[in-house]
Amino acid sequence: RSRKIQIRNIPPHLQWEVLDGLLAQYGTVENVEQVNTDTETAVVNVTYATKEEAKVAIEKLSGHQFENYSFKISYIPDEEVSSPPPPQRSRRGGHSSRERGSSPGGSSQPKQLDFPLRMLVPTQFVGAIIGKEGLTIKNLTKQTQSKVDIHRKENAGAAEKPITIHATPEGCSEACRMILDIMQKEADETKSAEEIPLKILAHNSLVGRLIGKEGRNLKKIEQDTGTKITISPLQDLTIYNPERTITVKGSMEACSNAEVEIMKKLREAYENDVVAVNQQANLIPGLNLSALGIFSTGLSMLPSTPGARGAAAAAPYHPFSVSAREQEVVNLFIPTQAVGAIIGKKGQHIKQLARFAGASIKIAPAEGPDASERMVIITGPPEAQFKAQGRIFGKLKEENFFNPKEEVKLEAHIKVPSFAAGRVIGKGGKTVNELQNLTSAEVIVPRDQTPDENEEVIVKIIGHFFASQV
C-alpha cells in the first residue's frame, strides 16, 4: 500500500475543480499531477497525506462514473513516490501541477529550494537541443548537473515548446546559455532566424516584483545588460495558465546576463512567498490550498515543506496576512437562475459549502421580481472567503451558467472605511489603475457614495476567481 494513487479514464472535459472537490472528500491531498498522455482521457497521480486516506479513496472512487466514463484506479508503489516525477503539463497544456518540491536528485544543499528555470523555445530547434540519439541533451545535463524536461508532446502543432530546467541557479544559467548557443548555431546553419530571443516563463504572482515599482527593476536589468525586455499581457492568463512570458532581446551574451538577473528577482519573490506560507501554515492548522478543491493545481506553486506536511501548498498571491484573522464580509453577485444550484436540494449544497469553507453563507432576497442577480453574503476569515468563493465560481462553471470557453466572471463588493476610499483610487486614479493592470480585475470605487451607518463605502471588483482574489 502507498499514499499515491493513479486515476485513469478521466473525461477530457471534466472541470478540474470538480475532480479536486471529489478527491478532497477522502482526505488531505498533498499533490495532484497530470501525467503526460497522448490518450483522449486524462490521467492524474494523486498523493494523499496518509496511506489510510489513499485506501479509502481507491475504494470509493474505483468505477466512479462521470457521464459515460468510469474511473480506473491503481496504487503507485511507494518506491516510485521518491523517483523523479513525469514531465508535467506546461503552461498551455491545461491542468498543470505546479508543485515544485526539492530536486529529485537530492542535491548537496537540501535547504535550497528547487526553483526551476522555465523557457519557451521554437519547436524547430527542439531536435537540435536533443541531438542525435539524445547526445546533446545528455552532455548538457551532465555538464550543468541539471535535470531537463523538454515537453515535446504538448501543444501539437504549436510554434513553441516549454523546457523546464531543475538545477542550482548557476546550473540553470549555464544550461540556458548552452541552449541559446545550440539554437543560434542551428539558426545560422539553416538560415532560419536572424535573432533568437530568450523567453522565460514565470508565475504571474512573481512578475509584479520582477517589474518593480514603476518598472524600476526591469529598467535596471535592461540598462545593466543592454537588452530589451517585454512581458506578455495579463489578458493571456487563465486559471489553468498562470504563467507569463518574459521576452529578452539582445546579443546572446546580453540575454544570458539578463537571465541571471531576472531569475534572481523571481527566486527572491518565490522564497519570500514560501516563508510567508510556512508561517501561515502554523497559524491556520490544516490550511492546504491544494486540497481545497478550487482550481488547486493550476495555482499551486509552492512546495510542501517538512514540518507542515500538506499544510503549505500554494498561494497564487501574497498568502493571507498574519493580522487578517478577523472576519471579512464579501457580497458576491450570482445570476438569479443559479440560486437553486447554489442552495441545492433542501438546502443541502449551501450547508455543505458553509461547512467546507468555515464561512457563513446567506443569499439575500431578490431586489425585485425582475432582478437578474442575487447577492450572496459570505462572512468569514480570508481563507474561508477563498474556499467559499472558489467553490461558487466552480459550481457556476460546472452547471453551465457560462459557456465552456468563457471564464466565470462575477461582481464582488467589499466595504472600506470612507476615509480610505481615496487611497484605493490614488492620485489621479493611479492606484486603482495599477490594481486593475496587475490583477486583470475591474475595480470600481464610486466617488459619490454616501457612507453607511458604519462610515463605510463599497468597492466593486469584477473578474474571474483568480483575478478577483488577487
Coordinates of C-alpha atoms in Angstrom, one line a residue:
R1 CA 0.0 0.0 0.0
S2 CA 1.1 3.6 -0.6
R3 CA -0.1 7.2 -0.3
K4 CA 0.0 7.6 -4.0
I5 CA -2.7 6.5 -6.5
Q6 CA -3.2 6.9 -10.2
I7 CA -6.6 7.7 -11.7
R8 CA -7.2 7.0 -15.4
N9 CA -10.0 7.4 -17.8
I10 CA -11.0 10.9 -16.6
P11 CA -13.2 12.6 -19.2
P12 CA -11.2 15.3 -21.0
H13 CA -13.9 17.9 -20.5
L14 CA -14.3 17.3 -16.7
Q15 CA -13.9 20.6 -14.8
W16 CA -10.7 20.3 -12.6
E17 CA -12.3 21.9 -9.7
V18 CA -14.9 19.1 -9.7
L19 CA -12.2 16.5 -9.6
D20 CA -10.3 18.4 -6.9
G21 CA -13.5 18.6 -4.8
L22 CA -14.1 14.9 -5.2
L23 CA -10.5 14.0 -4.1
A24 CA -10.7 16.3 -1.1
Q25 CA -13.6 14.3 0.3
Y26 CA -11.4 11.4 1.2
G27 CA -8.5 13.2 2.9
T28 CA -5.8 15.7 2.6
V29 CA -4.4 15.9 -0.9
E30 CA -0.8 16.8 -0.9
N31 CA -0.2 16.8 -4.7
V32 CA -2.1 16.2 -7.9
E33 CA 0.0 16.0 -11.1
Q34 CA -1.3 15.3 -14.6
V35 CA 0.7 12.7 -16.4
N36 CA 1.6 13.5 -20.0
T37 CA -0.6 11.3 -22.0
D38 CA -1.5 11.1 -25.7
T39 CA -4.8 9.4 -25.0
E40 CA -8.2 11.2 -25.2
T41 CA -8.8 10.8 -21.5
A42 CA -6.8 12.3 -18.7
V43 CA -4.5 10.5 -16.2
V44 CA -3.6 12.0 -12.8
N45 CA -1.3 10.9 -10.0
V46 CA -2.7 11.9 -6.5
T47 CA -0.7 11.9 -3.3
Y48 CA -2.7 11.7 -0.1
A49 CA -1.3 12.6 3.4
T50 CA -1.7 9.1 4.7
K51 CA -2.0 5.5 3.3
E52 CA -5.3 5.2 5.0
E53 CA -6.8 8.1 3.0
A54 CA -5.4 6.7 -0.2
K55 CA -7.0 3.3 0.6
V56 CA -10.4 5.0 1.2
A57 CA -10.1 7.0 -2.0
I58 CA -9.3 3.8 -4.0
E59 CA -12.3 2.0 -2.5
K60 CA -14.8 4.9 -3.1
L61 CA -13.5 6.1 -6.5
S62 CA -13.0 2.8 -8.3
G63 CA -15.5 2.7 -11.1
H64 CA -16.8 6.2 -10.2
Q65 CA -19.0 7.2 -13.2
F66 CA -18.8 10.6 -14.9
E67 CA -21.2 10.6 -17.9
N68 CA -20.1 7.5 -19.9
Y69 CA -16.6 7.4 -18.3
S70 CA -15.7 5.1 -15.5
F71 CA -12.6 5.9 -13.4
K72 CA -9.8 3.2 -13.3
I73 CA -7.7 3.4 -10.2
S74 CA -4.5 1.8 -9.0
Y75 CA -1.8 2.3 -6.4
I76 CA 1.6 3.7 -7.3
P77 CA 4.1 1.7 -5.3
D78 CA 5.9 3.7 -2.6
E79 CA 9.4 3.3 -4.1
E80 CA 8.2 5.2 -7.1
V81 CA 7.0 8.1 -5.0
S82 CA 10.5 9.2 -4.5
S83 CA 11.5 8.9 -8.1
P84 CA 11.5 12.0 -10.4
P85 CA 8.0 13.0 -11.4
P86 CA 7.0 12.6 -15.0
P87 CA 7.3 15.8 -17.2
Q88 CA 4.4 18.0 -16.1
R89 CA 1.8 19.8 -18.2
S90 CA 3.2 23.0 -19.5
R91 CA 1.6 26.4 -19.3
R92 CA -0.6 25.9 -22.4
G93 CA -1.1 22.3 -21.7
G94 CA -4.0 22.7 -19.3
H95 CA -4.1 21.3 -15.8
S96 CA -0.5 21.9 -14.7
S97 CA 0.8 20.6 -11.4
R98 CA 2.9 23.5 -10.3
E99 CA 4.1 21.6 -7.2
R100 CA 7.8 22.3 -7.1
G101 CA 9.4 20.1 -4.4
S102 CA 13.0 19.7 -3.7
S103 CA 15.1 18.4 -6.6
P104 CA 14.6 14.7 -7.1
G105 CA 18.4 14.3 -7.5
G106 CA 18.9 15.0 -3.8
S107 CA 21.4 17.9 -4.1
S108 CA 24.2 18.5 -1.6
Q109 CA 22.3 21.6 -0.2
P110 CA 18.9 20.2 0.7
K111 CA 17.8 23.5 2.2
Q112 CA 17.9 25.3 -1.2
L113 CA 14.5 25.5 -2.7
D114 CA 14.2 24.0 -6.2
F115 CA 13.0 26.9 -8.4
P116 CA 13.2 25.7 -12.0
L117 CA 14.0 27.8 -15.0
R118 CA 11.2 27.5 -17.5
M119 CA 12.0 28.5 -21.1
L120 CA 10.0 28.6 -24.3
V121 CA 11.9 27.6 -27.4
P122 CA 10.8 27.5 -31.1
T123 CA 9.7 24.0 -32.0
Q124 CA 12.0 23.8 -35.0
F125 CA 15.1 23.8 -32.6
V126 CA 13.9 21.0 -30.3
G127 CA 15.6 18.4 -32.4
A128 CA 19.0 20.2 -32.3
I129 CA 18.7 20.6 -28.5
I130 CA 18.1 16.9 -28.0
G131 CA 20.7 15.9 -30.5
K132 CA 21.4 12.6 -32.3
E133 CA 20.3 9.8 -30.0
G134 CA 19.9 12.4 -27.3
L135 CA 23.6 13.0 -27.0
T136 CA 23.4 16.8 -26.9
I137 CA 20.9 17.0 -24.1
K138 CA 22.8 14.2 -22.2
N139 CA 26.0 16.3 -22.5
L140 CA 24.2 19.4 -21.4
T141 CA 22.6 17.8 -18.3
K142 CA 26.0 16.2 -17.3
Q143 CA 27.9 19.5 -17.7
T144 CA 25.4 21.6 -15.8
Q145 CA 24.4 18.9 -13.3
S146 CA 20.7 19.6 -14.2
K147 CA 17.5 17.7 -14.9
V148 CA 16.0 19.0 -18.1
D149 CA 12.4 18.2 -19.2
I150 CA 11.5 19.1 -22.8
H151 CA 7.8 19.0 -23.1
R152 CA 7.7 17.8 -26.6
K153 CA 4.4 16.1 -26.9
E154 CA 2.4 19.1 -25.7
N155 CA 0.5 21.5 -27.8
A156 CA 0.9 19.5 -31.0
G157 CA 1.5 22.0 -33.8
A158 CA 2.4 24.8 -31.5
A159 CA 5.2 27.1 -32.7
E160 CA 7.0 26.9 -29.3
K161 CA 7.7 24.2 -26.7
P162 CA 8.4 24.7 -23.0
I163 CA 11.6 23.4 -21.3
T164 CA 11.9 23.0 -17.6
I165 CA 15.4 23.0 -16.1
H166 CA 16.0 21.9 -12.5
A167 CA 19.4 22.8 -11.1
T168 CA 21.3 25.2 -8.9
P169 CA 20.9 28.9 -10.0
E170 CA 24.4 28.6 -11.7
G171 CA 23.4 25.3 -13.3
C172 CA 20.2 26.8 -14.7
S173 CA 22.1 29.8 -16.1
E174 CA 24.8 27.6 -17.7
A175 CA 22.1 25.3 -19.2
C176 CA 20.2 28.4 -20.6
R177 CA 23.4 29.7 -22.2
M178 CA 24.1 26.3 -23.8
I179 CA 20.6 26.1 -25.2
L180 CA 20.8 29.6 -26.6
D181 CA 24.1 28.7 -28.2
I182 CA 22.7 25.4 -29.8
M183 CA 19.7 27.4 -31.2
Q184 CA 21.9 30.1 -32.6
K185 CA 24.2 27.7 -34.3
E186 CA 21.2 25.8 -35.7
A187 CA 19.6 29.1 -36.9
D188 CA 22.9 30.1 -38.6
E189 CA 23.2 26.7 -40.4
T190 CA 19.6 26.7 -41.6
K191 CA 19.4 30.5 -42.0
S192 CA 16.0 30.2 -40.4
A193 CA 16.1 33.2 -38.0
E194 CA 18.2 36.3 -37.6
E195 CA 17.9 36.9 -33.8
I196 CA 16.6 34.3 -31.3
P197 CA 15.1 36.0 -28.3
L198 CA 15.3 34.3 -24.8
K199 CA 11.8 33.5 -23.5
I200 CA 11.4 32.8 -19.8
L201 CA 8.1 31.6 -18.2
A202 CA 7.2 32.9 -14.8
H203 CA 4.2 32.6 -12.5
N204 CA 2.1 35.8 -12.6
S205 CA 2.2 36.2 -8.8
L206 CA 6.0 36.7 -9.0
V207 CA 6.1 39.0 -12.1
G208 CA 5.0 42.2 -10.3
R209 CA 8.0 42.0 -8.1
L210 CA 10.3 41.4 -11.1
I211 CA 8.9 44.6 -12.8
G212 CA 9.2 46.6 -9.6
K213 CA 7.6 49.9 -8.6
E214 CA 7.1 52.0 -11.8
G215 CA 9.0 49.3 -13.7
R216 CA 12.3 50.2 -12.0
N217 CA 13.7 46.7 -11.6
L218 CA 13.1 45.8 -15.2
K219 CA 14.6 49.1 -16.5
K220 CA 17.7 48.5 -14.4
I221 CA 18.1 44.9 -15.8
E222 CA 17.7 46.3 -19.3
Q223 CA 20.3 49.1 -18.7
D224 CA 22.8 46.8 -17.0
T225 CA 22.6 44.1 -19.6
G226 CA 21.9 46.1 -22.8
T227 CA 18.7 44.1 -23.5
K228 CA 15.1 44.9 -24.4
I229 CA 12.6 43.1 -22.2
T230 CA 8.9 42.7 -22.7
I231 CA 6.3 40.7 -20.7
S232 CA 3.1 39.1 -22.1
P233 CA -0.1 40.8 -21.2
L234 CA -2.3 39.8 -18.2
Q235 CA -5.2 39.1 -20.7
D236 CA -3.3 36.0 -21.8
L237 CA -3.7 34.5 -18.3
T238 CA -6.3 31.9 -17.4
I239 CA -6.8 29.8 -14.3
Y240 CA -5.0 26.9 -16.0
N241 CA -2.2 29.1 -17.3
P242 CA -0.9 31.3 -14.5
E243 CA 2.4 31.9 -16.3
R244 CA 3.6 35.0 -18.3
T245 CA 6.2 35.1 -21.0
I246 CA 9.3 37.3 -20.4
T247 CA 10.9 38.0 -23.8
V248 CA 14.5 39.2 -23.8
K249 CA 16.1 40.6 -26.9
G250 CA 19.8 41.3 -27.4
S251 CA 23.1 39.5 -28.1
M252 CA 23.4 36.0 -26.8
E253 CA 25.8 37.2 -24.1
A254 CA 23.4 40.0 -23.1
C255 CA 20.4 37.6 -22.9
S256 CA 22.4 35.2 -20.7
N257 CA 23.3 38.0 -18.3
A258 CA 19.7 39.2 -18.2
E259 CA 18.6 35.6 -17.4
V260 CA 20.8 35.6 -14.3
E261 CA 19.2 38.9 -13.0
I262 CA 15.6 38.0 -13.9
M263 CA 15.9 34.6 -12.2
K264 CA 17.5 36.3 -9.1
K265 CA 14.4 38.6 -8.7
L266 CA 11.9 35.8 -9.4
R267 CA 13.7 33.4 -7.0
E268 CA 13.8 36.0 -4.2
A269 CA 10.0 36.7 -4.6
Y270 CA 9.3 33.0 -4.6
E271 CA 11.4 32.3 -1.5
N272 CA 9.6 35.2 0.3
D273 CA 6.2 33.6 -0.5
V274 CA 7.4 30.2 0.7
V275 CA 8.4 31.7 4.1
A276 CA 5.1 33.6 4.3
V277 CA 3.0 30.4 3.5
N278 CA 5.0 28.3 6.0
Q279 CA 4.3 30.9 8.8
Q280 CA 0.7 30.8 7.7
A281 CA 0.6 27.0 7.9
N282 CA 1.2 27.2 11.7
L283 CA -1.5 29.9 12.2
I284 CA -4.2 28.1 10.2
P285 CA -3.9 24.4 11.0
G286 CA -4.8 22.3 8.0
L287 CA -4.9 25.1 5.5
N288 CA -4.0 23.3 2.4
L289 CA -4.9 25.2 -0.7
S290 CA -4.2 22.3 -3.0
A291 CA -6.8 20.2 -1.2
L292 CA -9.5 22.9 -1.2
G293 CA -10.9 21.7 -4.4
I294 CA -10.5 25.1 -6.0
F295 CA -8.6 25.1 -9.3
S296 CA -5.9 23.9 -7.0
T297 CA -3.1 22.7 -9.1
G298 CA -3.4 25.4 -11.6
L299 CA -2.5 27.8 -8.8
S300 CA -0.2 25.8 -6.6
M301 CA 3.3 26.8 -7.0
L302 CA 4.8 26.4 -3.5
P303 CA 6.3 23.2 -2.2
S304 CA 5.0 21.5 0.9
T305 CA 7.8 21.6 3.5
P306 CA 8.8 19.2 6.2
G307 CA 7.1 20.1 9.5
A308 CA 4.0 21.5 7.8
R309 CA 3.1 18.4 5.8
G310 CA 0.3 19.2 3.4
A311 CA -0.4 22.4 5.1
A312 CA 1.6 24.7 3.0
A313 CA 0.6 24.1 -0.6
A314 CA 0.3 27.2 -2.6
A315 CA -0.9 30.7 -2.8
P316 CA -1.5 32.4 -6.1
Y317 CA -1.0 35.8 -4.4
H318 CA 0.5 37.0 -1.1
P319 CA -0.7 34.5 1.4
F320 CA -3.3 35.6 3.9
S321 CA -1.6 38.1 6.1
V322 CA -0.8 37.3 9.7
S323 CA -3.1 40.0 11.1
A324 CA -6.0 39.1 8.9
R325 CA -7.7 36.6 11.2
E326 CA -10.7 38.8 11.7
Q327 CA -14.0 38.2 9.9
E328 CA -14.5 39.7 6.4
V329 CA -17.8 40.2 4.7
V330 CA -17.8 39.9 0.9
N331 CA -21.0 40.2 -1.2
L332 CA -20.8 38.1 -4.4
F333 CA -23.4 38.5 -7.1
I334 CA -24.6 35.4 -9.0
P335 CA -27.2 35.0 -11.8
T336 CA -30.7 34.7 -10.4
Q337 CA -31.2 31.4 -12.2
A338 CA -28.2 30.0 -10.5
V339 CA -29.6 30.4 -7.0
G340 CA -31.2 26.9 -7.0
A341 CA -27.9 25.2 -7.9
I342 CA -26.0 27.0 -5.1
I343 CA -28.7 26.2 -2.5
G344 CA -29.2 22.6 -3.6
K345 CA -32.0 20.2 -2.8
K346 CA -33.5 21.1 0.7
G347 CA -30.5 23.5 1.1
Q348 CA -28.0 20.6 1.2
H349 CA -25.4 22.2 -1.1
I350 CA -25.2 25.6 0.6
K351 CA -25.0 23.9 4.1
Q352 CA -22.2 21.6 2.8
L353 CA -20.4 24.6 1.2
A354 CA -20.6 26.6 4.5
R355 CA -19.2 23.7 6.4
F356 CA -16.4 23.1 3.9
A357 CA -15.4 26.7 3.8
G358 CA -15.9 27.5 7.5
A359 CA -17.9 30.6 6.5
S360 CA -21.4 31.9 6.9
I361 CA -23.2 31.9 3.5
K362 CA -26.6 33.6 3.1
I363 CA -28.5 34.5 -0.1
A364 CA -30.2 37.9 0.2
P365 CA -33.8 38.3 -1.0
A366 CA -34.3 39.4 -4.6
E367 CA -34.3 43.2 -5.1
G368 CA -37.4 42.9 -7.3
P369 CA -39.4 40.4 -9.4
D370 CA -37.2 41.0 -12.5
A371 CA -33.8 41.1 -10.7
S372 CA -31.2 39.4 -12.9
E373 CA -28.8 38.9 -10.0
R374 CA -28.9 37.8 -6.4
M375 CA -26.4 38.7 -3.6
V376 CA -24.6 36.0 -1.7
I377 CA -23.3 37.3 1.6
I378 CA -20.2 35.5 2.7
T379 CA -18.8 36.1 6.2
G380 CA -15.5 34.5 7.4
P381 CA -11.8 34.9 7.7
P382 CA -9.7 35.3 4.4
E383 CA -9.1 31.6 3.9
A384 CA -12.8 30.8 4.3
Q385 CA -13.6 33.5 1.7
F386 CA -11.1 31.9 -0.7
K387 CA -12.7 28.5 -0.3
A388 CA -16.3 29.7 -0.4
Q389 CA -15.9 31.9 -3.4
G390 CA -13.8 29.4 -5.3
R391 CA -16.5 26.7 -4.9
I392 CA -19.2 29.1 -6.0
F393 CA -17.2 30.1 -9.2
G394 CA -16.6 26.4 -9.8
K395 CA -20.2 25.5 -9.4
L396 CA -21.4 28.1 -11.9
K397 CA -19.0 26.8 -14.5
E398 CA -19.9 23.2 -13.7
E399 CA -23.6 23.9 -14.1
N400 CA -23.0 25.6 -17.4
F401 CA -24.2 29.1 -16.4
F402 CA -21.2 30.2 -18.5
N403 CA -20.2 28.7 -21.8
P404 CA -17.2 26.4 -21.8
K405 CA -14.8 28.9 -23.5
E406 CA -15.8 31.7 -21.2
E407 CA -14.3 32.5 -17.8
V408 CA -16.8 32.8 -14.9
K409 CA -16.7 36.5 -14.2
L410 CA -18.7 37.7 -11.1
E411 CA -19.0 41.0 -9.3
A412 CA -18.0 41.2 -5.6
H413 CA -18.5 44.1 -3.2
I414 CA -16.3 44.8 -0.2
K415 CA -16.6 47.7 2.2
V416 CA -13.8 50.1 3.1
P417 CA -13.8 53.0 5.6
S418 CA -14.9 56.1 3.7
F419 CA -11.8 58.0 4.7
A420 CA -9.6 55.3 2.9
A421 CA -11.5 55.3 -0.4
G422 CA -9.3 58.0 -1.8
R423 CA -6.3 55.8 -1.1
V424 CA -7.7 52.9 -3.1
I425 CA -8.2 55.4 -6.0
G426 CA -4.8 57.1 -5.6
K427 CA -3.7 60.4 -7.1
G428 CA -5.4 60.9 -10.4
G429 CA -6.7 57.3 -10.3
K430 CA -3.1 55.9 -10.3
T431 CA -3.6 53.3 -7.6
V432 CA -6.9 51.9 -8.9
N433 CA -5.4 51.7 -12.4
E434 CA -2.3 49.8 -11.2
L435 CA -4.6 47.4 -9.3
Q436 CA -6.6 46.7 -12.5
N437 CA -3.4 46.3 -14.6
L438 CA -1.8 44.0 -12.0
T439 CA -4.8 41.7 -11.4
S440 CA -6.8 42.0 -14.6
A441 CA -10.0 42.5 -12.5
E442 CA -12.1 45.7 -12.9
V443 CA -12.1 47.8 -9.7
I444 CA -14.7 50.5 -9.3
V445 CA -14.8 53.0 -6.4
P446 CA -17.9 55.0 -6.8
R447 CA -16.9 58.6 -6.0
D448 CA -20.3 60.0 -5.0
Q449 CA -21.3 57.3 -2.5
T450 CA -22.9 58.3 0.8
P451 CA -21.2 56.3 3.6
D452 CA -23.4 53.9 5.5
E453 CA -24.0 53.9 9.3
N454 CA -20.5 52.5 9.9
E455 CA -18.9 55.2 7.8
E456 CA -18.0 52.7 5.1
V457 CA -18.3 52.7 1.3
I458 CA -18.5 49.9 -1.3
V459 CA -15.6 48.9 -3.6
K460 CA -16.8 46.8 -6.6
I461 CA -14.5 44.1 -8.0
I462 CA -15.4 42.4 -11.3
G463 CA -13.4 39.5 -12.7
H464 CA -12.8 35.7 -12.7
F465 CA -11.9 34.0 -9.5
F466 CA -8.1 34.2 -9.8
A467 CA -8.2 38.0 -10.7
S468 CA -10.7 38.9 -8.0
Q469 CA -8.9 37.0 -5.3
V470 CA -5.6 38.7 -6.2

